[in-house]
Short mmCIF file of C-alpha atoms (C1' of nucleotides) in Angstrom, two decimals:
data_model
loop_
_atom_site.label_atom_id
_atom_site.label_comp_id
_atom_site.label_asym_id
_atom_site.label_seq_id
_atom_site.Cartn_x
_atom_site.Cartn_y
_atom_site.Cartn_z
CA MET A 75 40.76 7.55 1.64
CA GLY A 76 38.50 9.55 -0.61
CA PRO A 77 35.03 8.47 -1.56
CA SER A 78 35.98 7.85 -5.18
CA SER A 79 38.54 5.25 -4.27
CA ARG A 80 35.97 3.12 -2.54
CA SER A 81 33.78 2.08 -5.38
CA PHE A 82 36.39 -0.38 -6.60
CA ASN A 83 34.51 -3.53 -5.91
CA LEU A 84 31.05 -2.57 -6.94
CA GLY A 85 31.32 -2.69 -10.68
CA MET A 86 29.62 -6.03 -11.14
CA LEU A 87 27.01 -5.20 -8.62
CA PHE A 88 25.73 -2.25 -10.52
CA ILE A 89 26.03 -3.64 -13.98
CA GLN A 90 23.62 -6.12 -12.62
CA ASN A 91 21.57 -3.55 -10.91
CA SER A 92 21.07 -1.48 -14.01
CA LYS A 93 19.94 -4.56 -15.87
CA SER A 94 17.29 -5.52 -13.38
CA MET A 95 16.11 -2.00 -12.84
CA GLU A 96 15.70 -1.32 -16.52
CA THR A 97 13.87 -4.50 -17.30
CA GLN A 98 11.33 -3.50 -14.69
CA LEU A 99 9.76 -1.22 -17.22
CA SER A 100 9.69 -3.74 -20.01
CA ASN A 101 6.68 -5.78 -20.93
CA GLY A 102 5.75 -8.96 -19.16
CA PRO A 103 7.86 -11.60 -17.50
CA THR A 104 11.37 -11.72 -18.83
CA CYS A 105 13.55 -14.73 -19.35
CA ASN A 106 16.66 -13.50 -17.64
CA ASN A 107 19.52 -15.90 -17.61
CA THR A 108 22.01 -15.18 -14.89
CA SER A 109 25.50 -14.65 -16.13
CA ASN A 110 27.38 -17.00 -13.88
CA GLY A 111 24.80 -19.45 -12.65
CA PRO A 112 23.36 -22.38 -14.47
CA SER A 113 21.05 -21.24 -17.15
CA THR A 114 19.09 -22.44 -20.03
CA ILE A 115 18.20 -21.13 -23.39
CA SER A 116 14.71 -22.48 -23.11
CA ASN A 117 13.84 -21.15 -19.70
CA ASN A 118 10.70 -21.95 -17.80
CA CYS A 119 9.17 -18.60 -18.44
CA SER A 120 5.61 -18.87 -19.50
CA SER A 121 4.97 -18.02 -23.08
CA PRO A 122 1.48 -18.26 -24.50
CA VAL A 123 2.66 -20.55 -27.28
CA GLU A 124 4.79 -22.85 -25.20
CA SER A 125 2.88 -23.53 -22.03
CA GLY A 126 -0.61 -22.25 -22.65
CA SER A 127 -1.70 -23.81 -19.39
CA MET A 128 -4.34 -21.76 -17.68
CA GLU A 129 -3.37 -23.41 -14.41
CA ASP A 130 0.06 -21.79 -14.16
CA SER A 131 0.19 -19.64 -11.10
CA LYS A 132 1.11 -16.04 -11.68
CA THR A 133 1.81 -15.35 -8.03
CA ASN A 134 4.00 -18.27 -7.01
CA LEU A 135 7.74 -18.01 -7.55
CA ILE A 136 10.60 -20.43 -7.15
CA VAL A 137 13.85 -18.91 -6.00
CA ASN A 138 17.03 -20.81 -6.77
CA TYR A 139 20.71 -20.49 -5.88
CA LEU A 140 20.14 -18.99 -2.47
CA PRO A 141 23.16 -18.71 -0.18
CA GLN A 142 23.49 -21.74 2.06
CA ASN A 143 23.04 -19.75 5.26
CA MET A 144 20.03 -17.72 4.18
CA THR A 145 17.02 -18.29 6.41
CA GLN A 146 13.35 -18.32 5.58
CA GLU A 147 12.93 -15.06 7.45
CA GLU A 148 15.61 -13.42 5.35
CA LEU A 149 13.97 -14.77 2.22
CA LYS A 150 10.69 -13.29 3.34
CA SER A 151 12.33 -10.01 4.19
CA LEU A 152 13.98 -9.79 0.79
CA PHE A 153 10.88 -10.60 -1.23
CA GLY A 154 8.60 -8.75 1.14
CA SER A 155 10.34 -5.57 0.04
CA ILE A 156 8.53 -5.96 -3.29
CA GLY A 157 4.98 -6.52 -2.09
CA GLU A 158 2.67 -8.41 0.21
CA ILE A 159 3.57 -12.09 0.52
CA GLU A 160 0.88 -14.73 0.88
CA SER A 161 3.36 -17.43 1.87
CA CYS A 162 7.05 -18.09 1.82
CA LYS A 163 9.00 -21.29 2.29
CA LEU A 164 12.67 -22.14 2.32
CA VAL A 165 13.11 -25.79 1.40
CA ARG A 166 15.28 -27.68 3.87
CA ASP A 167 16.72 -31.16 4.07
CA LYS A 168 14.29 -33.30 6.05
CA ILE A 169 17.05 -34.89 8.13
CA THR A 170 19.67 -32.21 8.67
CA GLY A 171 17.48 -29.16 8.39
CA GLN A 172 20.07 -27.61 6.08
CA SER A 173 18.81 -25.31 3.38
CA LEU A 174 18.64 -26.95 -0.02
CA GLY A 175 19.35 -23.58 -1.58
CA TYR A 176 15.93 -22.87 -2.97
CA GLY A 177 12.54 -21.74 -1.83
CA PHE A 178 9.11 -20.50 -2.81
CA VAL A 179 7.52 -17.11 -2.52
CA ASN A 180 3.82 -16.72 -3.18
CA TYR A 181 2.58 -13.17 -3.54
CA VAL A 182 -0.93 -11.89 -3.07
CA ASP A 183 -0.75 -9.81 -6.23
CA PRO A 184 0.52 -11.25 -9.55
CA LYS A 185 1.97 -7.85 -10.38
CA ASP A 186 4.29 -8.13 -7.40
CA ALA A 187 5.43 -11.56 -8.55
CA GLU A 188 6.28 -10.10 -11.92
CA LYS A 189 8.04 -7.19 -10.27
CA ALA A 190 10.04 -9.58 -8.09
CA ILE A 191 11.27 -11.42 -11.17
CA ASN A 192 12.24 -8.20 -12.88
CA THR A 193 13.87 -6.73 -9.79
CA LEU A 194 15.43 -9.66 -7.95
CA ASN A 195 16.31 -12.22 -10.60
CA GLY A 196 20.07 -12.12 -10.96
CA LEU A 197 20.59 -10.41 -7.61
CA ARG A 198 23.96 -11.20 -6.13
CA LEU A 199 23.86 -12.45 -2.56
CA GLN A 200 27.23 -13.42 -1.10
CA THR A 201 28.75 -15.84 -3.59
CA LYS A 202 25.49 -16.65 -5.31
CA THR A 203 23.48 -15.15 -8.10
CA ILE A 204 19.88 -15.93 -7.28
CA LYS A 205 17.37 -16.97 -9.87
CA VAL A 206 13.75 -15.91 -9.57
CA SER A 207 11.16 -17.45 -11.86
CA TYR A 208 7.59 -18.65 -11.87
CA ALA A 209 7.12 -21.97 -10.13
CA ARG A 210 5.66 -24.71 -12.24
CA PRO A 211 2.58 -26.37 -10.78
CA SER A 212 3.85 -29.01 -8.40
CA SER A 213 3.41 -32.54 -9.63
CA ALA A 214 5.11 -35.92 -9.43
CA SER A 215 5.88 -35.82 -13.14
CA ILE A 216 8.37 -32.97 -12.80
CA ARG A 217 10.36 -34.57 -10.00
CA ASP A 218 13.60 -36.49 -10.51
CA ALA A 219 14.03 -35.11 -13.99
CA ASN A 220 17.67 -34.13 -13.50
CA LEU A 221 20.38 -35.86 -15.52
CA TYR A 222 24.08 -36.24 -14.89
CA VAL A 223 26.13 -36.29 -18.06
CA SER A 224 29.81 -37.25 -18.18
CA GLY A 225 32.38 -37.91 -20.87
CA LEU A 226 31.48 -34.75 -22.73
CA PRO A 227 34.01 -33.31 -25.16
CA LYS A 228 35.90 -30.56 -23.34
CA THR A 229 35.09 -28.21 -26.18
CA MET A 230 31.34 -28.66 -25.90
CA THR A 231 29.51 -25.51 -24.85
CA GLN A 232 26.41 -25.23 -22.75
CA LYS A 233 24.47 -24.26 -25.82
CA GLU A 234 25.66 -27.33 -27.70
CA LEU A 235 24.78 -29.49 -24.73
CA GLU A 236 21.25 -28.10 -24.76
CA GLN A 237 20.98 -28.61 -28.49
CA LEU A 238 21.91 -32.24 -28.03
CA PHE A 239 19.30 -32.85 -25.34
CA SER A 240 16.51 -30.54 -26.45
CA GLN A 241 15.17 -33.13 -28.91
CA TYR A 242 13.93 -35.12 -25.90
CA GLY A 243 11.96 -32.41 -24.19
CA ARG A 244 11.84 -29.03 -22.55
CA ILE A 245 15.04 -28.18 -20.71
CA ILE A 246 14.65 -26.29 -17.44
CA THR A 247 18.34 -25.83 -16.62
CA SER A 248 21.66 -26.91 -17.99
CA ARG A 249 25.16 -26.63 -16.64
CA ILE A 250 28.66 -27.68 -17.56
CA LEU A 251 31.05 -28.00 -14.64
CA VAL A 252 34.35 -26.23 -15.13
CA ASP A 253 37.68 -26.34 -13.37
CA GLN A 254 37.67 -23.56 -10.80
CA VAL A 255 41.18 -22.44 -11.65
CA THR A 256 41.44 -22.80 -15.40
CA GLY A 257 37.77 -22.43 -16.25
CA VAL A 258 38.05 -25.32 -18.68
CA SER A 259 35.22 -27.83 -18.95
CA ARG A 260 35.45 -30.92 -16.79
CA GLY A 261 33.43 -32.86 -19.32
CA VAL A 262 30.63 -33.20 -16.81
CA GLY A 263 27.27 -31.53 -16.95
CA PHE A 264 23.66 -31.52 -15.84
CA ILE A 265 20.42 -31.31 -17.74
CA ARG A 266 17.16 -30.81 -15.94
CA PHE A 267 14.10 -31.58 -18.02
CA ASP A 268 10.63 -30.34 -17.37
CA ARG A 269 9.38 -33.88 -16.89
CA ARG A 270 10.87 -37.13 -15.76
CA ILE A 271 9.66 -39.04 -18.82
CA GLU A 272 11.64 -36.66 -21.00
CA ALA A 273 14.75 -37.41 -18.95
CA GLU A 274 14.11 -41.13 -19.32
CA GLU A 275 13.88 -40.81 -23.08
CA ALA A 276 17.10 -38.82 -23.17
CA ILE A 277 18.91 -41.56 -21.28
CA LYS A 278 17.61 -44.16 -23.73
CA GLY A 279 18.61 -42.05 -26.69
CA LEU A 280 21.95 -40.60 -25.60
CA ASN A 281 23.60 -42.82 -22.99
CA GLY A 282 26.61 -44.50 -24.56
CA GLN A 283 26.26 -42.47 -27.73
CA LYS A 284 28.87 -40.21 -29.30
CA PRO A 285 27.76 -36.62 -29.76
CA PRO A 286 28.33 -35.25 -33.28
CA GLY A 287 32.06 -34.94 -33.85
CA ALA A 288 33.01 -36.56 -30.54
CA THR A 289 35.47 -39.42 -30.28
CA GLU A 290 34.16 -40.86 -27.02
CA PRO A 291 30.65 -41.87 -25.97
CA ILE A 292 28.94 -39.98 -23.18
CA THR A 293 27.33 -41.34 -20.06
CA VAL A 294 23.81 -40.13 -19.28
CA LYS A 295 22.08 -41.11 -16.08
CA PHE A 296 19.87 -39.68 -13.38
CA ALA A 297 21.75 -37.30 -11.14
CA ASN A 298 22.23 -38.05 -7.49
CA ASN A 299 19.51 -36.49 -5.44
CA PRO A 300 20.98 -34.16 -2.79
CA SER A 301 18.54 -35.50 -0.22
CA GLN A 302 19.83 -39.02 -0.79
CA LYS A 303 23.34 -38.40 0.50
CA THR A 304 24.87 -40.90 2.87
CA SER A 305 24.85 -39.99 6.51
CA GLN A 306 28.62 -39.64 6.29
CA ALA A 307 28.37 -37.08 3.54
CA LEU A 308 25.73 -35.21 5.48
CA LEU A 309 27.91 -35.15 8.56
CA SER A 310 30.96 -33.92 6.72
CA GLN A 311 28.82 -31.26 5.10
CA LEU A 312 27.62 -30.13 8.50
CA TYR A 313 31.11 -29.80 9.87
CA GLN A 314 32.92 -28.33 6.92
CA SER A 315 33.64 -24.73 7.89
CA PRO A 316 30.09 -23.45 7.90
CA ASN A 317 31.12 -19.87 8.55
CA ARG A 318 33.80 -19.72 5.92
CA ARG A 319 32.51 -17.89 2.93
CA TYR A 320 33.18 -15.05 0.56
CA PRO A 321 36.78 -14.30 1.51
CA GLY A 322 37.06 -11.79 -1.31
CA PRO A 323 40.20 -10.31 -2.80
CA LEU A 324 43.30 -9.97 -0.74
CA ALA A 325 42.88 -6.24 -0.40
CA GLN A 326 39.48 -6.71 1.16
CA GLN A 327 40.86 -9.16 3.67
CA ALA A 328 43.60 -6.77 4.64
CA GLN A 329 41.08 -4.03 5.08
CA ARG A 330 38.93 -6.28 7.18
CA PHE A 331 41.82 -7.01 9.49
CA ARG A 332 42.47 -3.33 9.95
CA LEU A 333 38.86 -2.68 10.79
CA ASP A 334 38.65 -5.52 13.21
CA ASN A 335 41.77 -4.37 14.95
CA LEU A 336 40.38 -0.86 15.17
CA LEU A 337 37.19 -1.98 16.75
CA ASN A 338 38.95 -4.39 19.04
CA MET A 339 41.26 -1.67 20.25
CA ALA A 340 38.41 0.74 20.70
CA TYR A 341 36.50 -1.66 22.90
CA GLY A 342 39.37 -3.55 24.47
CA VAL A 343 38.33 -6.81 22.88
CA LYS A 344 41.10 -9.14 21.94
CA SER A 345 39.47 -12.05 20.19
CA ARG A 346 39.28 -11.04 16.58
CA PHE A 347 36.27 -11.72 14.35
CA SER A 348 34.18 -12.59 17.32
CA PRO A 349 30.79 -10.95 17.57
CA MET A 350 30.01 -13.28 20.45
CA ALA A 351 32.96 -12.00 22.43
CA ILE A 352 31.87 -8.45 21.79
CA ASP A 353 28.35 -9.39 22.66
CA GLY A 354 29.61 -10.79 25.93
CA VAL A 355 31.32 -7.54 26.78
CA THR A 356 28.20 -5.64 25.90
CA SER A 357 25.97 -7.58 28.19
CA LEU A 358 28.47 -7.77 31.02
CA ALA A 359 29.55 -4.18 31.10
CA GLY A 360 26.55 -2.54 29.47
CA ILE A 361 28.76 -0.85 26.91
CA ASN A 362 27.08 0.55 23.85
CA ILE A 363 28.56 -0.97 20.75
CA PRO A 364 27.64 0.97 17.62
CA GLY A 365 25.36 -0.95 15.37
CA HIS A 366 24.97 -3.92 17.64
CA ALA A 367 21.30 -4.62 17.93
CA GLY A 368 21.32 -8.03 19.56
CA THR A 369 19.94 -9.79 16.51
CA GLY A 370 22.70 -8.51 14.29
CA TRP A 371 24.61 -5.43 13.25
CA CYS A 372 22.53 -2.45 12.27
CA ILE A 373 23.98 -0.19 9.60
CA PHE A 374 22.92 3.39 8.94
CA VAL A 375 22.81 4.43 5.31
CA TYR A 376 22.51 8.15 4.66
CA ASN A 377 21.89 10.30 1.57
CA LEU A 378 19.60 7.98 -0.32
CA ALA A 379 17.52 9.50 -3.10
CA PRO A 380 13.80 10.20 -2.54
CA ASP A 381 12.84 7.33 -4.84
CA ALA A 382 15.21 4.82 -3.22
CA ASP A 383 13.63 1.50 -2.34
CA GLU A 384 14.53 -1.62 -0.38
CA SER A 385 15.83 -3.47 -3.39
CA ILE A 386 18.71 -1.04 -3.81
CA LEU A 387 19.81 -1.76 -0.25
CA TRP A 388 19.65 -5.49 -0.89
CA GLN A 389 21.67 -5.05 -4.04
CA MET A 390 24.32 -2.97 -2.32
CA PHE A 391 24.73 -5.00 0.87
CA GLY A 392 23.73 -8.51 -0.20
CA PRO A 393 27.07 -9.36 -1.81
CA PHE A 394 28.95 -8.69 1.41
CA GLY A 395 27.27 -11.35 3.52
CA ALA A 396 24.17 -12.38 5.39
CA VAL A 397 21.63 -9.56 5.39
CA THR A 398 18.63 -10.15 7.61
CA ASN A 399 16.69 -7.00 6.98
CA VAL A 400 16.67 -3.72 5.09
CA LYS A 401 14.48 -0.68 5.58
CA VAL A 402 14.07 2.57 3.75
CA ILE A 403 12.68 5.31 5.97
CA ARG A 404 9.87 7.12 4.20
CA ASP A 405 7.82 10.21 4.80
CA PHE A 406 4.41 9.24 6.11
CA ASN A 407 2.53 11.51 3.72
CA THR A 408 4.55 11.47 0.51
CA ASN A 409 5.90 7.92 0.86
CA LYS A 410 9.21 9.24 -0.46
CA CYS A 411 12.47 8.18 1.13
CA LYS A 412 13.56 10.66 3.78
CA GLY A 413 17.15 10.21 2.71
CA PHE A 414 18.20 7.33 4.88
CA GLY A 415 17.69 3.71 5.67
CA PHE A 416 18.95 0.78 7.73
CA VAL A 417 20.47 -2.58 6.94
CA THR A 418 20.89 -5.40 9.44
CA MET A 419 23.67 -7.90 8.90
CA THR A 420 24.29 -11.04 10.92
CA ASN A 421 28.07 -11.11 11.06
CA TYR A 422 30.28 -8.34 12.29
CA ASP A 423 33.11 -8.83 9.84
CA GLU A 424 30.79 -8.82 6.85
CA ALA A 425 29.03 -5.70 8.11
CA ALA A 426 32.38 -3.98 8.63
CA MET A 427 33.44 -4.96 5.14
CA ALA A 428 30.24 -3.58 3.66
CA ILE A 429 30.65 -0.32 5.54
CA ALA A 430 34.28 0.05 4.52
CA SER A 431 33.37 -0.55 0.90
CA LEU A 432 30.12 1.38 0.66
CA ASN A 433 30.81 4.44 2.77
CA GLY A 434 31.51 7.20 0.31
CA TYR A 435 30.09 5.21 -2.55
CA ARG A 436 28.52 7.31 -5.26
CA LEU A 437 25.01 6.19 -6.02
CA GLY A 438 23.70 8.21 -8.92
CA ASP A 439 24.60 11.80 -8.09
CA ARG A 440 24.77 11.20 -4.36
CA VAL A 441 27.62 10.18 -2.12
CA LEU A 442 26.45 7.77 0.53
CA GLN A 443 27.44 7.81 4.15
CA VAL A 444 27.47 4.34 5.62
CA SER A 445 28.28 3.49 9.22
CA PHE A 446 27.21 1.37 12.12
CA LYS A 447 24.04 2.80 13.59
CA THR A 448 24.63 4.80 16.73
CA ASN A 449 22.18 5.07 19.57
CA LYS A 450 21.39 8.69 19.05
CA THR A 451 19.22 10.13 21.77
CA HIS A 452 17.34 13.36 21.45
CA LYS A 453 19.07 16.21 23.14
CA ALA A 454 17.36 17.48 26.21
"C1'" DT B 218 34.82 -36.28 -11.71
"C1'" DT B 219 27.45 -35.06 -8.96
"C1'" DT B 220 25.17 -28.64 -8.96
"C1'" DT B 221 21.75 -27.67 -4.46
"C1'" DA B 222 14.84 -26.64 -9.24
"C1'" DT B 223 8.89 -28.26 -6.95
"C1'" DT B 224 6.72 -26.99 -1.08
#
DNA sequence: TTTTATT
């Protein structure tokens, strides 16, 4: 298989990449709406006219739509690649400890916060497109401001939904749920207002009302709070295939099987997809498994450009699965990339998929070599 | 017919 045939699944990744990289040079914080996540026309980006509050932090970010399995350490690793972090917190359910899919990153330097927005907002990680924006000052008035709207006309767009609700306040996010197969609206949506009182007014004004041109009235009420699930729902969530994610196109699955079989044959391991089984063999027999570093699977990336940085590694490998760490190796004096770097991924099959897809990938005018890291020892 | 946005 030639290098050129391997870039098949990276189109979206780099459309995205070029966007975030280019906006880095533009002026000030940008209001990037992600293409496939919930978004809003009136985003919570600070504008001098709109917010004017001198209290708004310019270092503290809220990160939304994180993959369910992403840990706080991984969050810190990702955002730490931009600049020095003062603090970092992944928000978890108080009872189950499960990630709620969002977190906070507070930088030391406001310029790094701005850079993180420009570089990482819209980054694809597994099945998610993360959103990075300035955190509003925490206060009780902004909590429980999320509305559940049902009975919407199937033809209503997100923009029209926002237009309907915007008369009641500042909208932070909006979303219309669609059928996963057909993509058609389910007539159900969400509106998150900046403040709870705005949400209350919207309920008073719109619940039971017919939107312009609609034949049926809509229902507007406060959305269920994820942390208020019944214990049953929590349990079922805990046990529903936690490791099943990002199956990808059929071709990728087939390729994954081939790779697994190859590795299994090479090391005499029969149980497929089982890093633990391989790990067991490693520790029992002391065999050196390429890339296996105990905490994950270390991947060697060769032929990076001198100006390559960590974010490019996140952007390349993030979509394939859980990435715990990335590192660009730099020259001590020039601080330029020495042409290679490392990526650590948690799961073997995802790492193998990333290698299969990215080895031979053309990045700019360079063809990358991607493989499991080998334990190279200096020749005597 | 309920997505994971305020520590």
